[in-house]
């Protein structure tokens, strides 16, 4: 239901401009910003759990879904522990909420995002970008993530020709 000061026509204009900037999920390479990521969701059926409900032998992930988004990444930080250098990086991934709804895709804490030859685990999700301050006009999904080692994941990179 459109609000008193925000008509459906206004929402359509916002959606049109966002799809031109970020890109449409059906054709993610068409956006001006032209950034895409691949999101992997945990496979609840294939992941074995132990007595405490924790992943016993590692998490198993479903095949990834390519999604257009806006990315803000911090600089790399190097940790020199006893096991050698380890790179750390935080990043923020912003998605158009309606595009995720159109795909019937729900982003959750713990999902893995592949970007820039690295894997990021989602720590937090914010869905508080409201158009006109109205709850039914929730516009964006912002995911805050940290870089994880690819050796800790059971994700197989598929080569495309």
mmCIF file of C-alpha atoms in Angstrom:
data_model
loop_
_atom_site.group_PDB
_atom_site.id
_atom_site.type_symbol
_atom_site.label_atom_id
_atom_site.label_comp_id
_atom_site.label_asym_id
_atom_site.label_seq_id
_atom_site.Cartn_x
_atom_site.Cartn_y
_atom_site.Cartn_z
ATOM 1 C CA UNK A 1 0.000 0.000 0.000
ATOM 2 C CA UNK A 2 1.628 3.268 -1.029
ATOM 3 C CA UNK A 3 1.872 5.980 1.574
ATOM 4 C CA UNK A 4 0.257 9.377 1.637
ATOM 5 C CA UNK A 5 3.360 11.213 0.425
ATOM 6 C CA UNK A 6 4.993 8.403 -1.543
ATOM 7 C CA UNK A 7 2.976 7.215 -4.508
ATOM 8 C CA UNK A 8 3.405 3.992 -6.445
ATOM 9 C CA UNK A 9 4.704 6.093 -9.322
ATOM 10 C CA UNK A 10 7.513 7.395 -7.075
ATOM 11 C CA UNK A 11 8.391 3.841 -6.023
ATOM 12 C CA UNK A 12 8.493 2.763 -9.681
ATOM 13 C CA UNK A 13 10.917 5.600 -10.484
ATOM 14 C CA UNK A 14 13.181 4.602 -7.553
ATOM 15 C CA UNK A 15 13.125 0.986 -8.704
ATOM 16 C CA UNK A 16 13.927 1.956 -12.304
ATOM 17 C CA UNK A 17 16.902 4.127 -11.293
ATOM 18 C CA UNK A 18 18.256 1.498 -8.893
ATOM 19 C CA UNK A 19 18.087 -1.223 -11.538
ATOM 20 C CA UNK A 20 19.910 1.060 -13.981
ATOM 21 C CA UNK A 21 22.648 1.791 -11.438
ATOM 22 C CA UNK A 22 23.117 -1.558 -9.711
ATOM 23 C CA UNK A 23 21.775 -3.881 -12.393
ATOM 24 C CA UNK A 24 18.909 -6.288 -12.617
ATOM 25 C CA UNK A 25 19.411 -9.802 -11.259
ATOM 26 C CA UNK A 26 18.085 -11.318 -14.461
ATOM 27 C CA UNK A 27 20.808 -9.447 -16.355
ATOM 28 C CA UNK A 28 23.303 -8.445 -13.652
ATOM 29 C CA UNK A 29 25.942 -7.155 -16.067
ATOM 30 C CA UNK A 30 23.696 -4.356 -17.381
ATOM 31 C CA UNK A 31 24.114 -1.941 -14.453
ATOM 32 C CA UNK A 32 26.294 1.152 -14.462
ATOM 33 C CA UNK A 33 28.047 0.104 -11.248
ATOM 34 C CA UNK A 34 28.397 -3.457 -12.607
ATOM 35 C CA UNK A 35 29.390 -5.328 -9.423
ATOM 36 C CA UNK A 36 28.233 -8.878 -8.847
ATOM 37 C CA UNK A 37 28.833 -11.415 -6.096
ATOM 38 C CA UNK A 38 27.966 -15.073 -5.631
ATOM 39 C CA UNK A 39 26.064 -16.011 -2.469
ATOM 40 C CA UNK A 40 26.244 -19.538 -1.038
ATOM 41 C CA UNK A 41 23.631 -20.725 1.451
ATOM 42 C CA UNK A 42 24.232 -23.483 3.978
ATOM 43 C CA UNK A 43 22.709 -26.821 3.030
ATOM 44 C CA UNK A 44 20.875 -27.832 6.195
ATOM 45 C CA UNK A 45 20.251 -31.337 4.864
ATOM 46 C CA UNK A 46 23.858 -32.183 3.976
ATOM 47 C CA UNK A 47 25.571 -30.648 7.025
ATOM 48 C CA UNK A 48 25.964 -33.167 9.848
ATOM 49 C CA UNK A 49 25.556 -31.865 13.379
ATOM 50 C CA UNK A 50 27.005 -33.116 16.641
ATOM 51 C CA UNK A 51 25.346 -33.503 20.048
ATOM 52 C CA UNK A 52 25.266 -29.724 20.582
ATOM 53 C CA UNK A 53 23.721 -28.858 17.200
ATOM 54 C CA UNK A 54 27.014 -27.593 15.787
ATOM 55 C CA UNK A 55 28.450 -28.530 12.397
ATOM 56 C CA UNK A 56 30.477 -31.670 13.102
ATOM 57 C CA UNK A 57 32.629 -32.077 9.996
ATOM 58 C CA UNK A 58 32.249 -28.663 8.419
ATOM 59 C CA UNK A 59 29.408 -26.875 6.720
ATOM 60 C CA UNK A 60 28.183 -27.880 3.281
ATOM 61 C CA UNK A 61 26.874 -25.182 0.958
ATOM 62 C CA UNK A 62 24.312 -25.174 -1.852
ATOM 63 C CA UNK A 63 25.360 -23.966 -5.315
ATOM 64 C CA UNK A 64 25.860 -20.208 -5.475
ATOM 65 C CA UNK A 65 23.524 -17.547 -6.860
ATOM 66 C CA UNK A 66 24.922 -14.534 -8.723
ATOM 67 C CA UNK A 67 23.501 -11.244 -7.451
ATOM 68 C CA UNK A 68 24.134 -7.591 -8.351
ATOM 69 C CA UNK A 69 25.057 -5.297 -5.458
ATOM 70 C CA UNK A 70 27.077 -2.321 -4.246
ATOM 71 C CA UNK A 71 30.269 -3.212 -2.367
ATOM 72 C CA UNK A 72 32.217 -1.170 0.174
ATOM 73 C CA UNK A 73 35.384 -3.010 1.219
ATOM 74 C CA UNK A 74 37.901 -1.967 3.840
ATOM 75 C CA UNK A 75 41.639 -2.289 3.273
ATOM 76 C CA UNK A 76 43.384 -5.572 4.060
ATOM 77 C CA UNK A 77 44.766 -6.064 7.554
ATOM 78 C CA UNK A 78 47.503 -8.626 8.140
ATOM 79 C CA UNK A 79 47.662 -10.733 11.287
ATOM 80 C CA UNK A 80 51.049 -12.302 12.055
ATOM 81 C CA UNK A 81 50.218 -15.137 14.442
ATOM 82 C CA UNK A 82 52.282 -18.212 15.190
ATOM 83 C CA UNK A 83 50.954 -19.970 12.062
ATOM 84 C CA UNK A 84 52.114 -17.363 9.555
ATOM 85 C CA UNK A 85 50.459 -14.366 7.935
ATOM 86 C CA UNK A 86 46.686 -14.234 7.781
ATOM 87 C CA UNK A 87 44.778 -11.589 5.852
ATOM 88 C CA UNK A 88 41.692 -9.963 7.310
ATOM 89 C CA UNK A 89 39.164 -7.733 5.576
ATOM 90 C CA UNK A 90 35.664 -6.449 6.322
ATOM 91 C CA UNK A 91 33.165 -5.542 3.628
ATOM 92 C CA UNK A 92 29.613 -4.261 3.288
ATOM 93 C CA UNK A 93 27.361 -5.646 0.544
ATOM 94 C CA UNK A 94 24.171 -3.710 -0.303
ATOM 95 C CA UNK A 95 21.368 -5.383 -2.258
ATOM 96 C CA UNK A 96 18.064 -4.108 -3.629
ATOM 97 C CA UNK A 97 15.466 -5.864 -1.483
ATOM 98 C CA UNK A 98 12.834 -6.197 -4.227
ATOM 99 C CA UNK A 99 15.364 -7.903 -6.498
ATOM 100 C CA UNK A 100 15.985 -10.545 -3.798
ATOM 101 C CA UNK A 101 12.223 -10.954 -3.333
ATOM 102 C CA UNK A 102 11.819 -11.476 -7.096
ATOM 103 C CA UNK A 103 14.378 -14.304 -6.889
ATOM 104 C CA UNK A 104 12.738 -15.773 -3.738
ATOM 105 C CA UNK A 105 16.162 -15.529 -2.122
ATOM 106 C CA UNK A 106 16.630 -14.706 1.568
ATOM 107 C CA UNK A 107 20.074 -13.612 2.749
ATOM 108 C CA UNK A 108 20.872 -14.868 6.260
ATOM 109 C CA UNK A 109 23.654 -14.549 8.822
ATOM 110 C CA UNK A 110 26.216 -17.274 8.146
ATOM 111 C CA UNK A 111 25.820 -17.249 4.352
ATOM 112 C CA UNK A 112 29.026 -16.959 2.335
ATOM 113 C CA UNK A 113 29.614 -14.264 -0.291
ATOM 114 C CA UNK A 114 32.269 -14.785 -2.962
ATOM 115 C CA UNK A 115 33.850 -11.586 -4.259
ATOM 116 C CA UNK A 116 37.296 -10.525 -5.480
ATOM 117 C CA UNK A 117 38.745 -14.057 -5.243
ATOM 118 C CA UNK A 118 37.820 -14.207 -1.561
ATOM 119 C CA UNK A 119 35.013 -15.518 0.636
ATOM 120 C CA UNK A 120 33.140 -13.404 3.177
ATOM 121 C CA UNK A 121 30.859 -14.711 5.942
ATOM 122 C CA UNK A 122 27.875 -12.522 6.770
ATOM 123 C CA UNK A 123 27.985 -11.242 10.384
ATOM 124 C CA UNK A 124 24.973 -8.933 10.417
ATOM 125 C CA UNK A 125 22.092 -7.872 8.195
ATOM 126 C CA UNK A 126 20.367 -4.487 8.265
ATOM 127 C CA UNK A 127 17.014 -3.975 6.585
ATOM 128 C CA UNK A 128 16.188 -0.499 7.820
ATOM 129 C CA UNK A 129 16.355 1.579 4.644
ATOM 130 C CA UNK A 130 12.740 2.788 4.591
ATOM 131 C CA UNK A 131 11.382 5.004 1.820
ATOM 132 C CA UNK A 132 9.346 7.809 3.296
ATOM 133 C CA UNK A 133 9.908 6.305 6.753
ATOM 134 C CA UNK A 134 7.216 3.688 6.066
ATOM 135 C CA UNK A 135 7.659 0.083 7.157
ATOM 136 C CA UNK A 136 6.041 -1.356 4.042
ATOM 137 C CA UNK A 137 8.587 0.497 1.870
ATOM 138 C CA UNK A 138 11.663 -1.417 3.032
ATOM 139 C CA UNK A 139 14.107 -0.823 0.192
ATOM 140 C CA UNK A 140 17.555 -2.312 0.830
ATOM 141 C CA UNK A 141 19.329 -5.243 2.433
ATOM 142 C CA UNK A 142 22.793 -4.398 3.771
ATOM 143 C CA UNK A 143 25.078 -7.274 4.787
ATOM 144 C CA UNK A 144 28.165 -6.736 6.927
ATOM 145 C CA UNK A 145 30.729 -9.501 6.433
ATOM 146 C CA UNK A 146 34.283 -10.548 7.234
ATOM 147 C CA UNK A 147 36.755 -12.482 5.102
ATOM 148 C CA UNK A 148 37.206 -16.182 5.882
ATOM 149 C CA UNK A 149 39.774 -18.696 4.708
ATOM 150 C CA UNK A 150 38.660 -20.722 1.723
ATOM 151 C CA UNK A 151 40.255 -23.812 3.306
ATOM 152 C CA UNK A 152 37.606 -23.648 6.071
ATOM 153 C CA UNK A 153 34.753 -23.934 3.568
ATOM 154 C CA UNK A 154 33.352 -26.839 1.577
ATOM 155 C CA UNK A 155 32.749 -24.741 -1.514
ATOM 156 C CA UNK A 156 33.886 -25.982 -4.879
ATOM 157 C CA UNK A 157 34.619 -23.294 -7.436
ATOM 158 C CA UNK A 158 33.077 -24.191 -10.771
ATOM 159 C CA UNK A 159 35.020 -23.252 -13.862
ATOM 160 C CA UNK A 160 33.025 -21.610 -16.610
ATOM 161 C CA UNK A 161 34.060 -21.668 -20.226
#
